[in-house]
Coordinates of C-alpha atoms in Angstrom, one line a residue:
Chain C
M1 CA 8.1 0.7 35.8
K2 CA 4.5 1.5 34.7
A3 CA 5.8 3.3 31.6
I4 CA 7.8 0.3 30.6
W5 CA 4.7 -1.8 30.7
I6 CA 2.7 0.7 28.7
I7 CA 5.3 0.7 26.0
A8 CA 5.6 -3.1 26.0
K9 CA 1.8 -3.4 25.5
L10 CA 1.9 -0.8 22.8
T11 CA 4.7 -2.8 21.1
L12 CA 2.6 -6.0 21.2
R13 CA -0.5 -4.2 20.0
E14 CA 1.5 -2.7 17.1
A15 CA 2.6 -6.2 16.0
I16 CA -1.0 -7.4 16.1
R17 CA -2.5 -4.3 14.3
R18 CA 0.1 -4.1 11.6
R19 CA -0.4 -7.9 11.1
I20 CA 3.2 -8.6 11.7
L21 CA 2.1 -11.3 14.2
L22 CA -0.4 -12.7 11.8
A23 CA 2.2 -12.9 9.0
G24 CA 4.8 -14.5 11.2
F25 CA 2.4 -17.1 12.7
A26 CA 0.6 -17.9 9.4
L27 CA 4.0 -18.6 7.8
G28 CA 5.1 -20.5 10.9
I29 CA 2.1 -22.7 10.8
S30 CA 2.6 -23.5 7.1
F31 CA 6.2 -24.4 7.9
L32 CA 5.0 -26.8 10.6
I33 CA 2.5 -28.4 8.3
I34 CA 5.1 -29.0 5.5
Y35 CA 7.6 -30.2 8.1
S36 CA 5.1 -32.7 9.6
I37 CA 4.1 -34.1 6.2
G38 CA 7.7 -34.4 5.1
L39 CA 8.6 -36.0 8.4
H40 CA 5.7 -38.5 8.0
F41 CA 7.1 -39.8 4.7
I42 CA 10.7 -39.8 5.8
L43 CA 9.8 -41.8 8.9
V44 CA 7.9 -44.4 6.9
E45 CA 10.9 -44.8 4.6
V46 CA 13.4 -45.0 7.5
R47 CA 11.3 -47.7 9.3
Q48 CA 11.1 -49.8 6.1
A49 CA 14.8 -49.5 5.4
F50 CA 15.9 -50.6 8.8
T51 CA 13.3 -53.3 9.2
L52 CA 14.3 -54.9 5.9
R53 CA 17.9 -55.2 6.9
D54 CA 16.8 -57.1 10.0
L55 CA 19.3 -55.7 12.4
P56 CA 17.4 -56.0 15.7
A57 CA 20.2 -54.4 17.8
G58 CA 21.0 -51.6 15.4
Q59 CA 17.5 -50.9 14.4
N60 CA 16.6 -48.9 17.4
I61 CA 19.8 -46.8 17.4
M62 CA 19.5 -46.0 13.8
N63 CA 15.9 -45.0 14.2
V64 CA 16.7 -42.7 17.1
E65 CA 19.7 -41.2 15.2
S66 CA 17.6 -40.4 12.2
Q67 CA 14.7 -39.0 14.3
N68 CA 17.1 -36.8 16.2
A69 CA 18.7 -35.6 13.0
F70 CA 15.3 -34.6 11.5
L71 CA 14.3 -32.9 14.7
M72 CA 17.5 -30.9 14.7
A73 CA 16.9 -29.9 11.1
G74 CA 13.4 -28.6 12.1
L75 CA 14.8 -26.8 15.1
Y76 CA 17.6 -25.3 12.9
A77 CA 14.9 -23.9 10.6
T78 CA 13.0 -22.6 13.6
T79 CA 16.1 -20.8 14.9
F80 CA 16.7 -19.2 11.5
L81 CA 13.1 -18.0 11.2
S82 CA 13.2 -16.7 14.8
I83 CA 16.3 -14.7 14.1
A84 CA 14.8 -13.2 10.9
M85 CA 11.7 -12.3 13.0
A86 CA 13.9 -10.8 15.7
A87 CA 15.8 -8.6 13.2
L88 CA 12.6 -7.6 11.3
L89 CA 10.9 -6.6 14.5
G90 CA 13.7 -4.6 15.9
A91 CA 15.1 -2.9 12.7
D92 CA 12.4 -0.4 12.2
T93 CA 11.2 0.3 15.7
L94 CA 13.4 3.1 17.0
A95 CA 14.8 4.1 13.7
G96 CA 11.4 4.3 12.1
E97 CA 9.8 6.2 14.9
I98 CA 12.7 8.7 15.1
N99 CA 12.5 9.2 11.3
S100 CA 8.7 9.7 11.3
G101 CA 8.7 11.8 14.5
T102 CA 6.2 9.5 16.2
I103 CA 8.7 9.3 19.0
Q104 CA 8.5 13.0 19.8
T105 CA 5.2 13.0 21.6
I106 CA 6.2 9.8 23.5
V107 CA 9.6 11.0 24.9
T108 CA 8.2 14.4 25.9
K109 CA 5.9 12.7 28.4
P110 CA 7.0 12.3 32.0
I111 CA 8.9 9.1 31.3
R112 CA 12.5 8.2 31.0
R113 CA 13.9 7.5 27.5
A114 CA 15.2 4.2 29.0
D115 CA 11.6 3.2 29.6
V116 CA 10.9 3.4 25.9
V117 CA 13.8 1.1 25.0
L118 CA 13.1 -1.3 27.8
G119 CA 9.4 -1.4 27.0
K120 CA 10.1 -2.2 23.4
W121 CA 12.6 -4.8 24.4
L122 CA 10.1 -6.5 26.7
G123 CA 7.4 -6.4 24.0
F124 CA 9.6 -8.0 21.5
A125 CA 10.9 -10.5 24.0
G126 CA 7.3 -11.6 24.6
L127 CA 6.6 -11.9 20.9
L128 CA 9.7 -13.9 20.2
G129 CA 8.9 -16.1 23.2
L130 CA 5.5 -16.8 21.7
Y131 CA 6.9 -17.4 18.3
I132 CA 9.6 -19.9 19.4
L133 CA 7.1 -21.6 21.7
L134 CA 4.9 -22.2 18.7
M135 CA 7.6 -23.1 16.2
A136 CA 9.9 -25.2 18.4
G137 CA 6.9 -26.6 20.2
G138 CA 5.3 -27.6 16.9
V139 CA 8.4 -29.3 15.6
I140 CA 8.9 -31.3 18.8
L141 CA 5.3 -32.1 19.1
S142 CA 5.1 -33.3 15.5
M143 CA 8.1 -35.6 16.2
F144 CA 6.6 -36.9 19.4
I145 CA 3.2 -37.7 17.9
Q146 CA 4.6 -39.4 14.8
A147 CA 7.6 -41.2 16.3
H148 CA 7.1 -41.0 20.1
Y149 CA 10.6 -39.5 20.3
T150 CA 11.7 -36.6 22.4
P151 CA 15.3 -35.5 22.7
G152 CA 17.1 -34.9 25.9
N153 CA 17.6 -31.5 27.6
L154 CA 14.7 -30.1 25.7
L155 CA 14.2 -27.1 27.9
N156 CA 17.9 -26.2 27.8
G157 CA 18.0 -26.5 24.1
V158 CA 14.8 -24.4 23.4
G159 CA 16.0 -21.9 26.0
L160 CA 19.2 -21.4 24.2
I161 CA 17.4 -20.9 20.9
Y162 CA 15.3 -18.2 22.7
L163 CA 18.5 -16.6 24.1
E164 CA 19.9 -16.5 20.5
A165 CA 16.8 -14.8 19.2
L166 CA 17.0 -12.3 22.2
V167 CA 20.7 -11.6 21.4
I168 CA 19.9 -10.8 17.8
M169 CA 16.8 -8.7 18.8
T170 CA 18.8 -6.7 21.3
L171 CA 21.6 -6.1 18.9
T172 CA 19.1 -4.9 16.3
L173 CA 17.5 -2.6 18.8
M174 CA 20.9 -1.1 19.6
C175 CA 21.7 -0.5 15.9
S176 CA 18.2 0.9 15.4
A177 CA 18.9 3.5 18.0
S178 CA 21.7 5.0 15.9
F179 CA 21.1 3.9 12.3
P180 CA 18.2 4.0 9.8
A181 CA 16.1 0.8 9.6
L182 CA 17.6 -0.4 6.3
A183 CA 21.2 0.0 7.5
T184 CA 20.3 -1.7 10.8
G185 CA 18.9 -4.7 8.9
G186 CA 22.1 -4.8 6.8
I187 CA 24.4 -4.7 9.8
V188 CA 22.6 -7.3 11.8
F189 CA 22.2 -9.8 8.9
G190 CA 25.8 -9.1 8.0
L191 CA 27.0 -10.0 11.5
Y192 CA 24.7 -13.0 11.6
G193 CA 26.3 -14.2 8.3
L194 CA 29.8 -13.6 9.8
A195 CA 28.9 -15.8 12.8
F196 CA 27.5 -18.4 10.5
I197 CA 30.6 -18.6 8.4
G198 CA 32.8 -18.4 11.5
G199 CA 30.8 -21.3 13.0
W200 CA 31.5 -23.4 10.0
I201 CA 35.2 -22.6 10.0
E202 CA 35.3 -23.7 13.6
Q203 CA 33.4 -26.9 13.0
I204 CA 35.6 -27.9 10.0
G205 CA 38.7 -26.8 12.0
A206 CA 37.6 -29.1 14.8
V207 CA 37.2 -32.1 12.5
I208 CA 40.5 -31.6 10.7
Q209 CA 42.1 -30.6 14.0
N210 CA 43.3 -27.1 12.8
P211 CA 43.6 -24.9 15.9
T212 CA 43.7 -21.6 13.8
A213 CA 40.4 -22.4 12.2
V214 CA 38.9 -23.1 15.6
K215 CA 40.3 -19.8 16.9
I216 CA 38.8 -17.9 14.0
G217 CA 35.4 -19.4 14.9
I218 CA 35.8 -18.5 18.5
I219 CA 36.6 -14.9 17.6
T220 CA 33.5 -14.5 15.4
S221 CA 31.5 -16.0 18.3
L222 CA 32.8 -13.3 20.5
I223 CA 31.8 -10.6 17.9
I224 CA 28.3 -12.1 17.8
P225 CA 27.5 -15.2 19.8
S226 CA 24.4 -16.3 17.8
E227 CA 25.8 -19.3 15.9
S228 CA 27.6 -20.6 19.0
L229 CA 24.4 -20.5 20.9
W230 CA 22.7 -22.7 18.3
R231 CA 25.6 -25.1 18.4
R232 CA 25.3 -25.3 22.2
A233 CA 21.6 -25.8 21.9
A234 CA 22.2 -28.6 19.3
Y235 CA 24.8 -30.2 21.6
E236 CA 22.3 -30.2 24.4
M237 CA 19.6 -32.0 22.4
Q238 CA 21.5 -34.2 19.9
T239 CA 22.4 -37.8 20.5
P240 CA 26.0 -38.4 21.6
L241 CA 26.7 -40.3 18.3
A242 CA 25.7 -37.3 16.1
G243 CA 28.4 -35.2 17.7
V244 CA 31.1 -37.7 16.8
L245 CA 29.9 -38.3 13.2
G246 CA 31.1 -35.1 11.9
V247 CA 30.1 -31.8 10.3
S248 CA 26.5 -31.0 9.7
P249 CA 24.7 -27.6 9.8
F250 CA 22.1 -29.1 12.1
G251 CA 24.5 -30.3 14.8
A252 CA 27.7 -29.5 16.7
S253 CA 31.1 -31.1 16.5
S254 CA 33.0 -28.3 18.1
V255 CA 30.9 -27.5 21.2
P256 CA 30.9 -24.1 22.7
S257 CA 31.6 -24.1 26.4
A258 CA 29.1 -23.2 29.1
L259 CA 31.1 -20.0 29.5
M260 CA 29.9 -19.0 26.0
I261 CA 26.4 -19.0 27.4
V262 CA 27.5 -16.6 30.2
Y263 CA 29.2 -14.5 27.6
A264 CA 26.0 -14.4 25.5
V265 CA 24.0 -13.2 28.5
L266 CA 26.5 -10.5 29.2
Y267 CA 26.6 -9.6 25.6
L268 CA 22.9 -9.1 25.6
C269 CA 23.0 -6.9 28.7
V270 CA 25.7 -4.7 27.3
A271 CA 23.9 -4.4 24.0
L272 CA 20.7 -3.4 25.8
Y273 CA 22.6 -0.9 28.0
S274 CA 24.2 0.5 24.9
A275 CA 20.8 0.8 23.2
I276 CA 19.5 2.8 26.1
R277 CA 22.6 5.1 26.3
I278 CA 22.6 5.8 22.6
F279 CA 18.9 6.6 22.6
Q280 CA 19.3 8.8 25.7
K281 CA 22.0 10.9 24.1
R282 CA 20.5 11.1 20.6
D283 CA 18.9 14.2 19.2
L284 CA 15.4 13.3 18.2
Chain A
M1 CA 6.4 28.8 41.6
S2 CA 3.9 31.4 40.3
V3 CA 6.7 34.0 39.8
A4 CA 8.8 31.7 37.6
Y5 CA 8.7 32.2 33.9
A6 CA 6.9 29.6 31.9
I7 CA 10.0 29.5 29.6
E8 CA 13.4 31.1 30.3
T9 CA 16.4 30.6 28.1
D10 CA 19.9 32.0 28.3
K11 CA 22.1 31.9 25.2
L12 CA 20.8 28.6 24.1
R13 CA 22.9 27.4 21.3
K14 CA 22.9 24.4 19.0
V15 CA 25.5 23.6 16.4
F16 CA 25.1 20.7 13.9
G17 CA 28.6 20.0 12.5
D18 CA 29.9 23.5 11.6
Y19 CA 26.4 25.0 11.2
A20 CA 24.9 26.9 14.0
A21 CA 21.2 26.2 13.8
V22 CA 20.5 28.3 16.9
K23 CA 23.2 30.9 17.6
G24 CA 22.1 32.0 21.1
L25 CA 18.5 32.2 22.1
T26 CA 17.7 34.4 25.1
L27 CA 14.0 34.5 25.9
Q28 CA 11.5 34.9 28.7
V29 CA 7.9 33.9 28.4
Q30 CA 5.5 34.6 31.2
Q31 CA 3.1 32.2 32.6
G32 CA -0.4 32.5 31.1
E33 CA 0.6 34.4 28.0
V34 CA 0.2 33.4 24.4
F35 CA 3.6 33.9 22.9
G36 CA 4.3 33.9 19.2
F37 CA 7.6 32.6 17.8
L38 CA 8.1 34.1 14.4
G39 CA 10.9 33.8 11.9
P40 CA 11.7 32.8 8.3
N41 CA 12.2 29.2 7.3
G42 CA 15.4 27.9 8.7
A43 CA 15.6 30.5 11.5
G44 CA 15.9 27.7 14.0
K45 CA 12.4 27.8 15.4
T46 CA 11.8 24.1 15.5
T47 CA 15.3 23.3 16.8
S48 CA 14.7 25.8 19.6
I49 CA 11.4 24.2 20.5
K50 CA 13.1 20.8 20.5
M51 CA 15.8 22.0 22.8
L52 CA 13.2 23.4 25.2
L53 CA 11.4 20.0 25.2
G54 CA 14.6 18.1 25.8
L55 CA 14.4 16.3 22.4
I56 CA 17.7 17.9 21.3
T57 CA 20.6 18.5 23.7
P58 CA 21.9 22.1 23.4
T59 CA 25.5 22.7 22.5
S60 CA 25.7 25.4 25.2
G61 CA 23.4 27.7 27.2
S62 CA 20.7 27.0 29.6
S63 CA 16.9 26.9 29.8
S64 CA 14.2 26.2 32.2
L65 CA 10.5 25.5 32.0
L66 CA 8.1 26.5 34.7
G67 CA 11.1 27.3 36.9
K68 CA 12.6 23.8 36.6
P69 CA 15.2 22.3 34.3
V70 CA 14.1 20.9 31.0
R71 CA 13.3 17.1 31.1
D72 CA 12.4 17.3 34.7
R73 CA 9.6 14.7 35.0
D74 CA 7.4 16.8 37.1
V75 CA 7.6 19.6 34.5
M76 CA 7.0 17.2 31.6
S77 CA 3.7 16.1 33.2
R78 CA 2.5 19.7 33.1
I79 CA 3.5 20.3 29.5
G80 CA 1.7 19.7 26.2
F81 CA 3.3 19.4 22.7
L82 CA 2.0 19.3 19.2
P83 CA 5.0 18.7 16.9
E84 CA 5.4 20.0 13.4
H85 CA 5.2 17.3 10.7
F86 CA 4.1 14.8 13.3
R87 CA 3.2 11.3 12.6
F88 CA 1.3 9.3 15.2
Q89 CA 0.8 5.6 15.8
E90 CA -1.6 5.3 12.9
W91 CA -2.7 1.8 13.8
L92 CA -4.3 3.1 16.9
T93 CA -7.9 4.4 17.0
A94 CA -8.4 8.0 18.1
G95 CA -9.7 6.9 21.5
E96 CA -6.7 4.5 22.0
F97 CA -4.3 7.2 20.9
L98 CA -5.5 9.6 23.5
L99 CA -5.7 6.9 26.2
L100 CA -2.0 6.0 25.5
H101 CA -0.8 9.5 25.8
G102 CA -2.9 10.1 28.9
Q103 CA -1.4 7.0 30.5
L104 CA 2.1 8.1 29.7
L105 CA 1.1 11.4 31.4
K106 CA 0.2 9.3 34.4
M107 CA -3.4 10.6 34.5
T108 CA -5.9 8.6 36.5
S109 CA -8.1 6.4 34.4
H110 CA -11.3 8.1 35.7
D111 CA -10.0 11.6 34.9
L112 CA -8.6 10.4 31.6
K113 CA -11.9 8.9 30.5
S114 CA -13.9 12.1 31.0
R115 CA -11.1 14.2 29.5
I116 CA -11.0 12.1 26.4
D117 CA -14.7 12.5 25.9
E118 CA -14.5 16.2 26.4
L119 CA -11.5 16.8 24.1
L120 CA -12.9 14.5 21.3
G121 CA -16.0 16.6 21.4
R122 CA -14.0 19.9 21.5
V123 CA -12.0 19.1 18.3
G124 CA -15.1 17.6 16.6
L125 CA -14.0 14.0 16.4
S126 CA -16.4 12.3 18.8
D127 CA -17.8 10.2 15.9
Y128 CA -14.4 9.0 15.0
R129 CA -13.3 7.7 18.4
N130 CA -13.2 4.1 17.1
K131 CA -11.6 4.8 13.8
Q132 CA -7.9 4.1 13.2
L133 CA -5.8 7.2 12.7
R134 CA -4.6 5.9 9.3
T135 CA -8.0 6.6 7.9
F136 CA -7.8 10.2 9.1
S137 CA -7.3 13.2 6.8
K138 CA -4.4 15.6 7.5
G139 CA -6.8 18.1 9.2
M140 CA -8.3 15.4 11.4
L141 CA -4.8 14.3 12.5
Q142 CA -4.0 17.9 13.3
R143 CA -7.1 18.0 15.5
I144 CA -6.4 14.8 17.3
G145 CA -2.8 16.0 17.8
L146 CA -4.1 19.2 19.4
A147 CA -6.4 17.1 21.7
Q148 CA -3.3 15.1 22.6
A149 CA -1.4 18.2 23.5
L150 CA -4.1 19.4 25.9
L151 CA -4.9 16.1 27.6
N152 CA -3.3 17.0 30.9
R153 CA -4.6 20.6 31.1
P154 CA -1.0 21.8 30.6
A155 CA 0.4 24.8 32.3
L156 CA 2.5 25.3 29.1
V157 CA 1.7 24.0 25.7
F158 CA 4.0 24.1 22.6
L159 CA 2.1 24.3 19.3
D160 CA 4.5 24.0 16.3
E161 CA 2.6 25.1 13.2
P162 CA -0.8 23.9 14.6
T163 CA -2.8 25.3 11.7
S164 CA -0.8 23.8 8.8
G165 CA -3.0 21.6 6.8
L166 CA -6.2 22.9 8.3
D167 CA -9.1 24.5 6.4
P168 CA -10.5 27.8 7.6
V169 CA -13.0 26.0 9.9
G170 CA -10.1 24.1 11.4
R171 CA -8.1 27.2 11.8
R172 CA -10.9 28.9 13.6
L173 CA -11.2 25.9 15.9
V174 CA -7.5 26.1 16.8
R175 CA -7.8 29.8 17.4
D176 CA -10.8 29.4 19.7
V177 CA -9.1 26.5 21.6
I178 CA -6.1 28.7 22.1
H179 CA -8.3 31.4 23.6
E180 CA -10.0 28.9 25.8
V181 CA -6.9 27.4 27.3
R182 CA -5.4 30.9 27.8
A183 CA -8.5 31.8 29.8
Q184 CA -7.8 28.8 31.9
G185 CA -4.3 30.1 32.6
T186 CA -2.3 28.0 30.2
C187 CA 0.7 29.5 28.6
V188 CA 0.8 28.9 24.8
F189 CA 4.0 28.9 22.9
L190 CA 3.0 29.2 19.3
N191 CA 5.2 28.7 16.3
S192 CA 3.3 29.7 13.1
H193 CA 3.9 31.2 9.7
L194 CA 0.3 32.5 9.6
L195 CA 0.9 36.0 10.8
S196 CA -2.8 36.9 10.7
E197 CA -3.3 34.0 13.2
I198 CA -0.5 35.2 15.4
E199 CA -1.9 38.7 15.3
V200 CA -5.3 37.7 16.7
T201 CA -4.0 35.2 19.1
C202 CA -0.8 36.3 20.8
N203 CA 0.0 38.7 23.6
R204 CA 3.7 39.0 22.6
V205 CA 5.8 37.8 19.7
A206 CA 9.5 37.2 19.3
F207 CA 11.1 37.6 15.9
I208 CA 13.9 35.0 15.3
R209 CA 16.6 35.1 12.8
H210 CA 19.6 32.7 12.6
G211 CA 18.5 31.4 16.0
E212 CA 18.6 34.7 17.8
V213 CA 15.8 36.9 19.1
I214 CA 16.1 40.1 17.2
K215 CA 12.9 41.8 18.4
V216 CA 10.2 41.1 21.0
L217 CA 6.9 42.9 20.4
D218 CA 4.0 43.4 22.7
L219 CA 1.0 43.3 20.5
A220 CA -1.2 45.3 22.9
T221 CA 1.2 48.3 22.6
L222 CA 1.5 47.8 18.9
Y223 CA -2.1 49.0 18.5
A224 CA -1.6 51.7 21.2
D225 CA 1.1 53.2 19.1
Q226 CA 0.6 56.2 16.8
T227 CA -1.3 55.1 13.7
S228 CA -3.1 56.6 10.8
V229 CA -6.9 56.5 10.4
T230 CA -9.1 56.8 7.4
I231 CA -12.6 58.2 7.9
R232 CA -15.4 58.1 5.3
V233 CA -17.8 60.7 6.1
S234 CA -20.2 62.9 4.1
N235 CA -22.1 66.1 4.8
L236 CA -19.4 67.5 7.0
A237 CA -18.8 71.2 7.1
A238 CA -15.3 72.4 6.4
E239 CA -15.0 74.2 9.7
S240 CA -15.8 71.0 11.5
L241 CA -12.6 69.6 10.0
T242 CA -10.4 71.9 12.0
G243 CA -12.1 70.6 15.2
L244 CA -10.5 67.2 14.6
S245 CA -7.1 68.6 15.3
Q246 CA -7.6 68.2 19.0
W247 CA -7.2 64.4 18.6
G248 CA -4.5 64.3 15.9
K249 CA -2.4 65.9 13.2
D250 CA -1.8 65.8 9.4
I251 CA -5.5 66.1 8.7
Q252 CA -6.3 65.9 5.0
M253 CA -9.6 65.7 3.3
D254 CA -10.2 64.3 -0.2
G255 CA -13.9 64.3 -1.0
E256 CA -15.6 62.1 1.5
R257 CA -12.3 60.7 2.8
I258 CA -10.5 62.2 5.7
S259 CA -7.1 60.9 6.8
M260 CA -5.2 61.8 9.9
I261 CA -2.5 60.6 12.3
I262 CA -3.7 59.8 15.8
P263 CA -1.7 59.0 18.9
S264 CA -3.6 55.8 19.7
D265 CA -6.8 53.9 19.0
A266 CA -8.2 55.2 22.2
V267 CA -9.3 58.5 20.6
L268 CA -11.4 56.8 18.0
P269 CA -14.7 56.7 20.0
E270 CA -14.3 60.5 20.8
I271 CA -13.7 61.3 17.1
T272 CA -16.8 59.3 16.2
R273 CA -19.0 61.1 18.7
Y274 CA -17.7 64.4 17.5
L275 CA -18.4 63.7 13.8
V276 CA -21.9 62.6 14.6
A277 CA -22.5 65.7 16.8
Q278 CA -21.3 67.8 13.8
R279 CA -24.1 66.1 11.7
G280 CA -21.6 64.2 9.6
E281 CA -22.8 60.9 8.0
V282 CA -20.2 58.5 9.1
Y283 CA -19.7 55.4 6.9
A284 CA -16.4 54.0 8.1
I285 CA -13.6 54.7 10.5
T286 CA -10.6 52.5 9.7
P287 CA -7.3 52.6 11.6
N288 CA -4.4 51.6 9.4
H289 CA -2.1 49.7 11.6
M290 CA 1.2 48.5 10.4
S291 CA 0.4 44.8 10.0
L292 CA 2.4 42.2 11.6
E293 CA 3.4 41.1 8.2
D294 CA 4.9 44.6 7.5
I295 CA 6.8 44.5 10.8
F296 CA 7.9 40.9 10.0
I297 CA 9.4 41.9 6.7
E298 CA 10.9 45.1 8.1
T299 CA 12.4 43.1 11.0
V300 CA 13.8 40.0 9.3
G301 CA 14.4 41.6 6.0
K302 CA 13.0 40.7 2.5
D303 CA 15.6 38.0 2.0
G304 CA 14.0 36.2 4.9
G305 CA 17.3 36.1 6.7
L306 CA 18.9 33.7 4.3

């Protein structure tokens, strides 16, 4: 247990020393600034538009709808950035250290190889948690300050975004145990792209009521459950009306079931277990 | 425990695809000895070391370290390792780097602190404790790597090309450190191309070719064996020359130079005393050992076993 903790701290320290954390957070904060400024002007415009029409009953609903939509757009960007962060952190870690030989003096210490994988996983999980807290927290806070609006099921939604990032990170770690860094990055982004397209096919399929298209979407979600986790997160936080209105990248019209969340957690556990097994068996 | 070999392998074999990097390594290394592992490039030396350390899983065969199976955690806490072509966490400072490895070795923080001070001093890097490793030269990295390998006062330490990249001062340092740890009872398993280093450091050497031990040589007996000696002496009467035959044969004189074959170095002091007693002016007595390099080339062949 102690070895896992040592490796986790080492992973965090590496991210700080190699300025990965600084780069991620600096870009994250600039994103939040741009988002907040944009949101300010949009909110002003929206308020004017709905006030001019003088629809006292509808005004409030339309305000909430537009605020929710902009919030979801911000969270969608956050999710994408977190996934990029997860893949970038994980791609080089085992592969790079195996390639350079850095790993040799680590695994010949009285520790288990599993400790190395678990320690790295824990370190990255901590980093991603911080990152998502900053980014999602920033988007939500910006909306709250400017429009006094918070969506429902906030914790569930942000939790699902975190789970999505963890799934991608674990998958990256697993690939990194067997493939070089560049190949790992290619595989993970490729799979993410697959899930993204699959998610769209499913959403369109749901709108035009084509069961085959929905099925294709579900299958890609089983291959990599990242996009379905986002859609579940969006479903948790969006207004009921948004779901009915139709297809948008920032929302969900075909909602993944709660079973998909269970599947994603299992998927993560299997990927982590596989990462450990691959690393244990590998010649270093 | 004390009777167990430091390293024992039986027909250790590693096949990559259809290429046998190590064909069948059978070896016994005693505790406390400095053991040289020699062989041409591609002889499977590094692969063998990696199998012994559990980095590579052997295709077949068995091995044990300090009487226990490889990868046993108790054994790993009593082992040191300096890899070849190593790269370390270059974003750590020298002090942090040693601290990390000491923590992984489960050393107590008090012991670790004094040990880090001691080792940084020993390898001449005390002033660089707070410098990040990425600012280090190759030689400095080699030194910090050596310190890392010795943190836990190992019973067995593997040094894979420890002097590569080092200047003569650094090489001397490595040699001295090897002598020191040996005096403390540590077994050193040394893989090096520098035969002159091996010659002055090791008790025994194994010659490896195609991943097989083709010869094990005790360096102490190497010098005890029959050897030729060249003596530079002037003012020596011709009849005194025949007196030398009691210590050797094939005595030849060429001006001031006498050459002869002696059974061992042990007779050299007696020969010296005799020559002085015969009023000879002795300038030099040089035993002409077959160098390790000669033996290496004779053993593995001029083609280097390729």
